[in-house]
Tab-separated table of C-alpha atoms in Angstrom:
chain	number	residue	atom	x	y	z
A	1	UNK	CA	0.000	0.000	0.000
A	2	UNK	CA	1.146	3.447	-0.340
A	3	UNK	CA	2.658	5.575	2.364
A	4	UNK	CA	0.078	7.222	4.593
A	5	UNK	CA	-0.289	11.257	4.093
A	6	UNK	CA	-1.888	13.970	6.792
A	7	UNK	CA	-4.596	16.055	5.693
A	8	UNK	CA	-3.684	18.884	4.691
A	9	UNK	CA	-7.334	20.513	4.718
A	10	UNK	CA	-10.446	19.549	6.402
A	11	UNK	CA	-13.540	21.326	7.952
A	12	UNK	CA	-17.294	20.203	8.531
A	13	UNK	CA	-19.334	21.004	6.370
A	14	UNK	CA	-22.892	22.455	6.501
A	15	UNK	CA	-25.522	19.963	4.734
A	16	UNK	CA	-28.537	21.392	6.654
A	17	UNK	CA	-31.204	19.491	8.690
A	18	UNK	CA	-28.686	20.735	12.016
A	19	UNK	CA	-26.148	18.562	11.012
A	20	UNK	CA	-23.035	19.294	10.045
A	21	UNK	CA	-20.277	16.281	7.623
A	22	UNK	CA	-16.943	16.105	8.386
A	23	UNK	CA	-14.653	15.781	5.540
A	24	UNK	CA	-10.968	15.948	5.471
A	25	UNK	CA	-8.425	15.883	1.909
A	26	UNK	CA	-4.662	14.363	1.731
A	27	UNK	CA	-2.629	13.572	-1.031
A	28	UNK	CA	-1.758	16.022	-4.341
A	29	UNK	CA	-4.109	19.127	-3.983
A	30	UNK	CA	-3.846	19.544	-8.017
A	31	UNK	CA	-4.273	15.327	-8.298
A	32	UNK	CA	-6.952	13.320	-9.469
A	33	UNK	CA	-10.008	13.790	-7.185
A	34	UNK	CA	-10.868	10.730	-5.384
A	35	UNK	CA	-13.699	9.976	-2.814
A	36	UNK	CA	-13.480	6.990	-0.348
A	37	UNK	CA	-16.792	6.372	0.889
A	38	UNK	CA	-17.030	4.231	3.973
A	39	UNK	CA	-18.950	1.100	5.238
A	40	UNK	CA	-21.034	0.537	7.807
A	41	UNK	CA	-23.691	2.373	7.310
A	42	UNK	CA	-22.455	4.458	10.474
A	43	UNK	CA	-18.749	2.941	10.259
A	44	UNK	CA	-17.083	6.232	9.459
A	45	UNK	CA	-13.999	7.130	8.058
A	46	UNK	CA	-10.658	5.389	8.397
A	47	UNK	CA	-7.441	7.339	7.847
A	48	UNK	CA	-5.614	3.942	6.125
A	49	UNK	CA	-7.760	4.117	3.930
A	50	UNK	CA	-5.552	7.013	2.074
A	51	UNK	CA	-3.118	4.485	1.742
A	52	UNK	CA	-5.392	2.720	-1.200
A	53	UNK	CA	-4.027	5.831	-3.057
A	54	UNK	CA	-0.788	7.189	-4.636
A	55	UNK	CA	-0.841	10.616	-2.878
A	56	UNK	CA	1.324	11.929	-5.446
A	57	UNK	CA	-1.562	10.978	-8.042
A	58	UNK	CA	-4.622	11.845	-6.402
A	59	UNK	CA	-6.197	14.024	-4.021
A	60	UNK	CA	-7.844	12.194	-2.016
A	61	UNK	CA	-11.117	12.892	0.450
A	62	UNK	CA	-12.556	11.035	2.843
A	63	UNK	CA	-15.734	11.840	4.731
A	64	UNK	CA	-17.670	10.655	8.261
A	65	UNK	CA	-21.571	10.050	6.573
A	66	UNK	CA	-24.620	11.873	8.733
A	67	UNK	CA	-24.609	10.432	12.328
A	68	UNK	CA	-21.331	8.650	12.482
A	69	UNK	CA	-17.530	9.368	12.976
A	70	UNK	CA	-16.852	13.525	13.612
A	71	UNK	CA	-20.080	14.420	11.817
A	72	UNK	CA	-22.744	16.258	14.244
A	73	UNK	CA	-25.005	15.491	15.883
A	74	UNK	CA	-23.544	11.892	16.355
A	75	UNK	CA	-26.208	9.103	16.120
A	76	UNK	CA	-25.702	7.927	19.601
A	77	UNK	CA	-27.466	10.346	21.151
A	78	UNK	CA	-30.869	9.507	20.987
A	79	UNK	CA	-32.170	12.951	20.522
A	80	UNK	CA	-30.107	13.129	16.730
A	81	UNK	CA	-33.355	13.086	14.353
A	82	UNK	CA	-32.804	9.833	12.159
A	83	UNK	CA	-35.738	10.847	9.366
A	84	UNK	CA	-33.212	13.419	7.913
A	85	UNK	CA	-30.330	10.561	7.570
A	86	UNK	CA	-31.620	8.493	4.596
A	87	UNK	CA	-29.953	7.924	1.346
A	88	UNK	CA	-31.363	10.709	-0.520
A	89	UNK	CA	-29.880	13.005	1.983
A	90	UNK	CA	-26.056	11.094	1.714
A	91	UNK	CA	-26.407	11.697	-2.132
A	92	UNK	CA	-27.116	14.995	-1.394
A	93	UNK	CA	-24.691	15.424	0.973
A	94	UNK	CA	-22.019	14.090	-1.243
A	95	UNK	CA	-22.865	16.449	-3.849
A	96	UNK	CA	-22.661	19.483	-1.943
A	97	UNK	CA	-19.153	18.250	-0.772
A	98	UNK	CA	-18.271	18.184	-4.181
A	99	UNK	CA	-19.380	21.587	-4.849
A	100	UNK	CA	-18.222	22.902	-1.389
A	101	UNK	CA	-14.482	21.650	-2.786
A	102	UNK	CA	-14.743	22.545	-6.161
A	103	UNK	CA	-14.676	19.079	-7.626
A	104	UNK	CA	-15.828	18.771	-11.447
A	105	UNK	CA	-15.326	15.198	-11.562
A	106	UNK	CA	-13.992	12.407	-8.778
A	107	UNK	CA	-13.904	8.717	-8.696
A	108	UNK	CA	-15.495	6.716	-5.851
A	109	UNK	CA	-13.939	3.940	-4.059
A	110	UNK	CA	-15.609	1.935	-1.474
A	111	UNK	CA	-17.282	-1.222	-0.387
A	112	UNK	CA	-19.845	-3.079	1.446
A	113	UNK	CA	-22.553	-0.343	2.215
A	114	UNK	CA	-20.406	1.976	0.216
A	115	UNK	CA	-20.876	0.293	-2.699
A	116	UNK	CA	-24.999	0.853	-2.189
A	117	UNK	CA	-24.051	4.312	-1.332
A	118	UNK	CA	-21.602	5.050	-4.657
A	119	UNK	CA	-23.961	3.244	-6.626
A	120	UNK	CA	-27.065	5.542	-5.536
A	121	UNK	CA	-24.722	8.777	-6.086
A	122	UNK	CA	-23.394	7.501	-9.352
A	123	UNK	CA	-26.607	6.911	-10.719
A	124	UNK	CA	-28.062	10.255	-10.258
A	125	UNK	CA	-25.238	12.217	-10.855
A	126	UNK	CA	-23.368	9.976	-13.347
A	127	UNK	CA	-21.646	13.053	-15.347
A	128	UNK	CA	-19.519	13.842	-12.008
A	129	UNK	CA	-18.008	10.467	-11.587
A	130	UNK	CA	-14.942	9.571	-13.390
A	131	UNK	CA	-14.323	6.235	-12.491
A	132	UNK	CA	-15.869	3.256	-9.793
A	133	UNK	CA	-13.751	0.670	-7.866
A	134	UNK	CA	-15.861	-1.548	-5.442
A	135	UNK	CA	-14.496	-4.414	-3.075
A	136	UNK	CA	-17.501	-6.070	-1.653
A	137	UNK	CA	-20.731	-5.011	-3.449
A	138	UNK	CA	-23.977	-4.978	-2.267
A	139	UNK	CA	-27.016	-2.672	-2.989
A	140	UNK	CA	-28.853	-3.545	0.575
A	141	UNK	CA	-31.981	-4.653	-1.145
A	142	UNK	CA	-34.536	-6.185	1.387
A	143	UNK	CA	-33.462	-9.441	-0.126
A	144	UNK	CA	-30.163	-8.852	1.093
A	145	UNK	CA	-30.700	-7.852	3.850
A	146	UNK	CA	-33.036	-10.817	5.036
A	147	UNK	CA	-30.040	-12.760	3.939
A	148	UNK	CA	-27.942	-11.511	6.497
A	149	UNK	CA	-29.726	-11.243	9.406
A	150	UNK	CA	-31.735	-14.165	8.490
A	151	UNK	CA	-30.928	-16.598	5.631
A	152	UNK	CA	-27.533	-16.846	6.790
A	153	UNK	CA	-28.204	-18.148	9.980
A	154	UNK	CA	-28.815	-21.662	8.733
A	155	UNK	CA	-24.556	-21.844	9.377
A	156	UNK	CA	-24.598	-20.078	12.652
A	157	UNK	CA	-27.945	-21.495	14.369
A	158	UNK	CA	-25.943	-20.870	18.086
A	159	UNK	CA	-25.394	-17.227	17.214
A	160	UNK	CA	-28.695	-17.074	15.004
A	161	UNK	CA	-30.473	-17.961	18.245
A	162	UNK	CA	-28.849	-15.670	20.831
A	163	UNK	CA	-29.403	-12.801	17.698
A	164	UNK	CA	-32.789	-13.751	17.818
A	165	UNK	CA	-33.515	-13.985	21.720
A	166	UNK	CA	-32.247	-10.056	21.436
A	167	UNK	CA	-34.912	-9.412	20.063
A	168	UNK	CA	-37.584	-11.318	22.016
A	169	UNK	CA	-37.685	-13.621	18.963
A	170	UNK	CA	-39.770	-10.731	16.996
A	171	UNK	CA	-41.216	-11.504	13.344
A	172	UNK	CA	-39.518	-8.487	12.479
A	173	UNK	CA	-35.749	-8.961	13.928
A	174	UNK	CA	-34.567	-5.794	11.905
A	175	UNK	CA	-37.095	-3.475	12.709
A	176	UNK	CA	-37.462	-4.789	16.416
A	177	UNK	CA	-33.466	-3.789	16.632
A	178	UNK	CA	-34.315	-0.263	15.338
A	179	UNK	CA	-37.023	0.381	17.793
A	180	UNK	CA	-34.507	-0.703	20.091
A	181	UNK	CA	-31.485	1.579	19.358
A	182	UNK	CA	-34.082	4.774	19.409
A	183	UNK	CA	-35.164	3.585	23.658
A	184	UNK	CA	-34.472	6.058	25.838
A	185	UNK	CA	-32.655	3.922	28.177
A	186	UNK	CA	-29.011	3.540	27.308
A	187	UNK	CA	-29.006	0.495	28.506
A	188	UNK	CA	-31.452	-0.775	26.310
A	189	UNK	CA	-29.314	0.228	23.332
A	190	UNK	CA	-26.243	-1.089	25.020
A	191	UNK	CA	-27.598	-4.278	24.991
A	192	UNK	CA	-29.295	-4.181	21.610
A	193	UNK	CA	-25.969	-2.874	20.204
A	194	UNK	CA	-24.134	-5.270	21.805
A	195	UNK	CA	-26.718	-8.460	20.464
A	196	UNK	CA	-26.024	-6.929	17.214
A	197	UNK	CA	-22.549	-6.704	16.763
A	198	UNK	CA	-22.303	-10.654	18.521
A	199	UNK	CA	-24.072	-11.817	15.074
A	200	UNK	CA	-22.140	-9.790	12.580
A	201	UNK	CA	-18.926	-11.018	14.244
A	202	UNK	CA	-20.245	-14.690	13.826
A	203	UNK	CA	-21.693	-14.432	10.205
A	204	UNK	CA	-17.669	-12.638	9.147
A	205	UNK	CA	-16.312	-15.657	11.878
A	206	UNK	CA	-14.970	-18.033	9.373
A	207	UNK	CA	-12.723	-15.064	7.564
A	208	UNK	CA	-10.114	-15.055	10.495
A	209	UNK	CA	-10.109	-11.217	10.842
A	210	UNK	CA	-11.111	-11.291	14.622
A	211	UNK	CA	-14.202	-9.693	15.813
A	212	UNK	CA	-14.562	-6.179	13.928
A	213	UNK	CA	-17.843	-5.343	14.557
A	214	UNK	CA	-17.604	-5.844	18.804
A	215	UNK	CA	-14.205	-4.026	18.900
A	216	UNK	CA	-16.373	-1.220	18.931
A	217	UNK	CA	-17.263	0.632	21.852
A	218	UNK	CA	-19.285	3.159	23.662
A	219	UNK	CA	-20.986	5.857	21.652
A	220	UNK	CA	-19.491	4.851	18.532
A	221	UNK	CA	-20.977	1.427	18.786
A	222	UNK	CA	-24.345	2.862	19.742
A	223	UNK	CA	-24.023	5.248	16.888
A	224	UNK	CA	-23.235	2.623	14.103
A	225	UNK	CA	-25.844	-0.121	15.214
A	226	UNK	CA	-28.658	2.629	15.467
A	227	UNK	CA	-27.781	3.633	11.901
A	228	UNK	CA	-27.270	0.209	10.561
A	229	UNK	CA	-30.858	-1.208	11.700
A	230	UNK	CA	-32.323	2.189	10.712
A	231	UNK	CA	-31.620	2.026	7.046
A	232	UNK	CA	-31.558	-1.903	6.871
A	233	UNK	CA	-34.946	-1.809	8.468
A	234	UNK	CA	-36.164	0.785	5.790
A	235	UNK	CA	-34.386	-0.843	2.883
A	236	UNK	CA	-32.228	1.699	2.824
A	237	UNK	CA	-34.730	3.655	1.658
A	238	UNK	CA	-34.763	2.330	-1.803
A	239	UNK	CA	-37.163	1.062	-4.163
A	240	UNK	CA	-36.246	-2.648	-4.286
A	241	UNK	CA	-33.943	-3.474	-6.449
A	242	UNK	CA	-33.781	-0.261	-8.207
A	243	UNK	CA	-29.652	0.273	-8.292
A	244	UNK	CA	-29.164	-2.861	-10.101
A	245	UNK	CA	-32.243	-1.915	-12.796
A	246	UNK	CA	-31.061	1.686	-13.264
A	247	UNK	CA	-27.065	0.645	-14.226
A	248	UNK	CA	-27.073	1.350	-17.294
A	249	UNK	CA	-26.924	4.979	-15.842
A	250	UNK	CA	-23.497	4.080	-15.524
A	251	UNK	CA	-23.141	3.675	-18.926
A	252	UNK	CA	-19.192	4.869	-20.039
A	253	UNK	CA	-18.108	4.724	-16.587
A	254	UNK	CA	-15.193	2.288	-16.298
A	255	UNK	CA	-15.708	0.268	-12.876
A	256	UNK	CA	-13.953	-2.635	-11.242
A	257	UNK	CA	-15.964	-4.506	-8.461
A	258	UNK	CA	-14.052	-6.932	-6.312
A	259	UNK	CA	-15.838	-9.769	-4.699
A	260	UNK	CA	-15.033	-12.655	-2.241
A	261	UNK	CA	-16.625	-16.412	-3.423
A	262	UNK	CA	-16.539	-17.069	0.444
A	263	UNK	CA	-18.187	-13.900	1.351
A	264	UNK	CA	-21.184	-14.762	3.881
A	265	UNK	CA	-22.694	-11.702	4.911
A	266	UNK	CA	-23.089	-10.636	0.926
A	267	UNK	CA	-22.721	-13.888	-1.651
A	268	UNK	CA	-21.640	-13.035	-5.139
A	269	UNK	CA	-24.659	-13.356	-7.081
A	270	UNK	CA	-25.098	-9.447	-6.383
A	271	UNK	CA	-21.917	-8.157	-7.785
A	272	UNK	CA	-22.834	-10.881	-10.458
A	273	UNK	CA	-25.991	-9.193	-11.416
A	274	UNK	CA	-24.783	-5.479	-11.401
A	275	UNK	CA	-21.745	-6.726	-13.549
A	276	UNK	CA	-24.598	-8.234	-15.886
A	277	UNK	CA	-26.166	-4.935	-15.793
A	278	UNK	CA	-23.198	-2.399	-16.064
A	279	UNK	CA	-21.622	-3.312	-19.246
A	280	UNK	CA	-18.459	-1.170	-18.586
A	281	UNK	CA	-17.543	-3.185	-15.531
A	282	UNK	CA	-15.034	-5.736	-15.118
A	283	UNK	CA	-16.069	-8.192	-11.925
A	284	UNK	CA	-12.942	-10.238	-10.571
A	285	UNK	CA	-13.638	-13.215	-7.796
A	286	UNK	CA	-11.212	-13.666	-5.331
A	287	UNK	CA	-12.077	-17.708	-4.740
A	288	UNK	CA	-10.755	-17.660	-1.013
A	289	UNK	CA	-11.921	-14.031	0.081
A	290	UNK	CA	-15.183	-13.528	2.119
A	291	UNK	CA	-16.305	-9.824	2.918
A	292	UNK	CA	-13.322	-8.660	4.497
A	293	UNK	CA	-11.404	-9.308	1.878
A	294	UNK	CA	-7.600	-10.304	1.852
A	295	UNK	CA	-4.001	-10.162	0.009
A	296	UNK	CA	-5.438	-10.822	-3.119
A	297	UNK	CA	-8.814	-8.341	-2.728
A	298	UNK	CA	-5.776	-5.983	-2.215
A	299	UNK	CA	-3.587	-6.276	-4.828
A	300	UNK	CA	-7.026	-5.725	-7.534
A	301	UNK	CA	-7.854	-2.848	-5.070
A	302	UNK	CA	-4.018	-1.191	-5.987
A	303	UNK	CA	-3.555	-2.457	-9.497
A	304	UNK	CA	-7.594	-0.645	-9.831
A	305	UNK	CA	-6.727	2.817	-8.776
A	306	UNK	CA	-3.426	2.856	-9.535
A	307	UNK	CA	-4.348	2.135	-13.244
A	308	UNK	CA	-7.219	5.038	-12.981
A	309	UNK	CA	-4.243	7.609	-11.522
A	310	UNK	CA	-3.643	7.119	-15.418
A	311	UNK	CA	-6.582	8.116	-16.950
């Protein structure tokens, strides 16, 4: 990976509704524009993820999405309003960042729930994207998402069960885990938050990358659970299936999406279908990767954008 680079401007910026994104830029100020945009939702920004990037080649921004990270007002407290954090208002959000920095153009890197996220932006403002890399893809349809915090359980009925008993075994386990993370009580959402994170650790077990999801603590694991169940339990506020029907939005975009055989939480046959659909994709399977990825979900993510620095 490439050598890790300070910010050398950053701010928060303004997106209305009383909150406020931070954003933060590294790298060559007169480079190729570049956005990372994170996981989660609610994960925030990581810094090493600059080091994807040849900071002599791009300039490079990252940004914490409404609610999580150094954005305000942070999603743990229960009194932040979630019905202005949807995915209209990230689009939007990500547009008047682009704007706000003077941006004609930028490519978008990300994965997981960024990959929902860059695909929703993409789509309705495909003239301002350059280029797409994706490791992990998913577009959080309501199939999906049943998948993961149901389907999948079939392999983990111990930690399906305890995931379930969380919830007071409700019909609705996504929506019951909502309700929860908006109680009052902190405890409650401790608790919930804490159920939560158990099962994605156990679904992303098999990958050998420890347990990601409860490494997190206090009010950043209260802010990224509350966020995660609130647009999984609205699929993500998206008609279903509607990123994969509208690709061919993204037609003369060059993309590369990246995809683990092995990956649990999100199997392959979505970044199978979206390659299907975006002709001017490329889709490489890594046969021993799941959704964390690995050496070789690596090396395509370098090889990806260092190729793009090009163009």
């Amino acid at each position: 990976m490439h050598p890790i680079t300070a910010p050398y401007d950053q701010g928060l910026l303004d997106v209305g509704d009383g909150n406020r994104v931070h954003w933060e830029v590294s790298g060559n100020p007169e480079g190729k524009p570049a956005l990372v945009v994170h996981g989660g939702p609610g994960s925030g920004s990581s810094p090493g993820a600059r080091r994807w990037f040849d900071p002599e080649a791009y300039r490079i921004v990252l940004f914490d999405q409404r609610g999580c990270g150094r954005s305000t007002p942070h999603a743990s407290d229960p009194a932040a309003d979630m019905a202005v954090n949807t995915t209209a208002h990230l689009v939007a959000d990500m547009e008047r960042l682009r704007e706000h920095l003077g941006i004609e153009q930028w490519l978008l890197y990300g994965g997981s729930w960024g990959s929902t996220l860059i695909l929703a932006y993409a789509e309705a403002h495909p003239e301002r994207v350059s280029e797409i890399v994706i490791a992990a893809v998913t577009t959080t349809r309501r199939s999906e998402t049943a998948w993961l915090y149901e389907g999948v359980g079939r392999f983990f009925p111990e930690a399906h069960e305890r995931f379930r008993a969380g919830a007071d075994h409700a019909a609705d386990l996504v929506g019951e885990y909502a309700a929860r993370m908006n109680h009052l009580d902190r405890a409650v959402r401790e608790k919930a938050a804490a159920d939560w994170c158990a099962w994605e650790d156990a679904v992303l077990s098999m990958e050998g990358m420890g347990t990601p999801y409860t490494d997190r603590v206090d009010d950043t694991r209260l802010g990224f659970v509350r966020i995660c169940a609130h647009y999984f339990a609205h699929g993500a506020f998206l008609e279903e299936g509607a990123l994969i029907r509208d690709a061919h939005r993204l037609a003369g975009i060059p993309g590369v999406l990246i995809h683990g055989r092995l990956d649990m939480g999100g199997p392959l046959t979505t970044a199978w279908e979206l390659a299907r659909a975006w002709p001017d994709a490329e889709l490489h399977v890594v046969e021993k990767a799941g959704h964390l990825g690995g050496e070789e979900t690596g090396r395509l993510v370098l090889t990806a954008l260092d190729r793009f620095a090009k163009g």
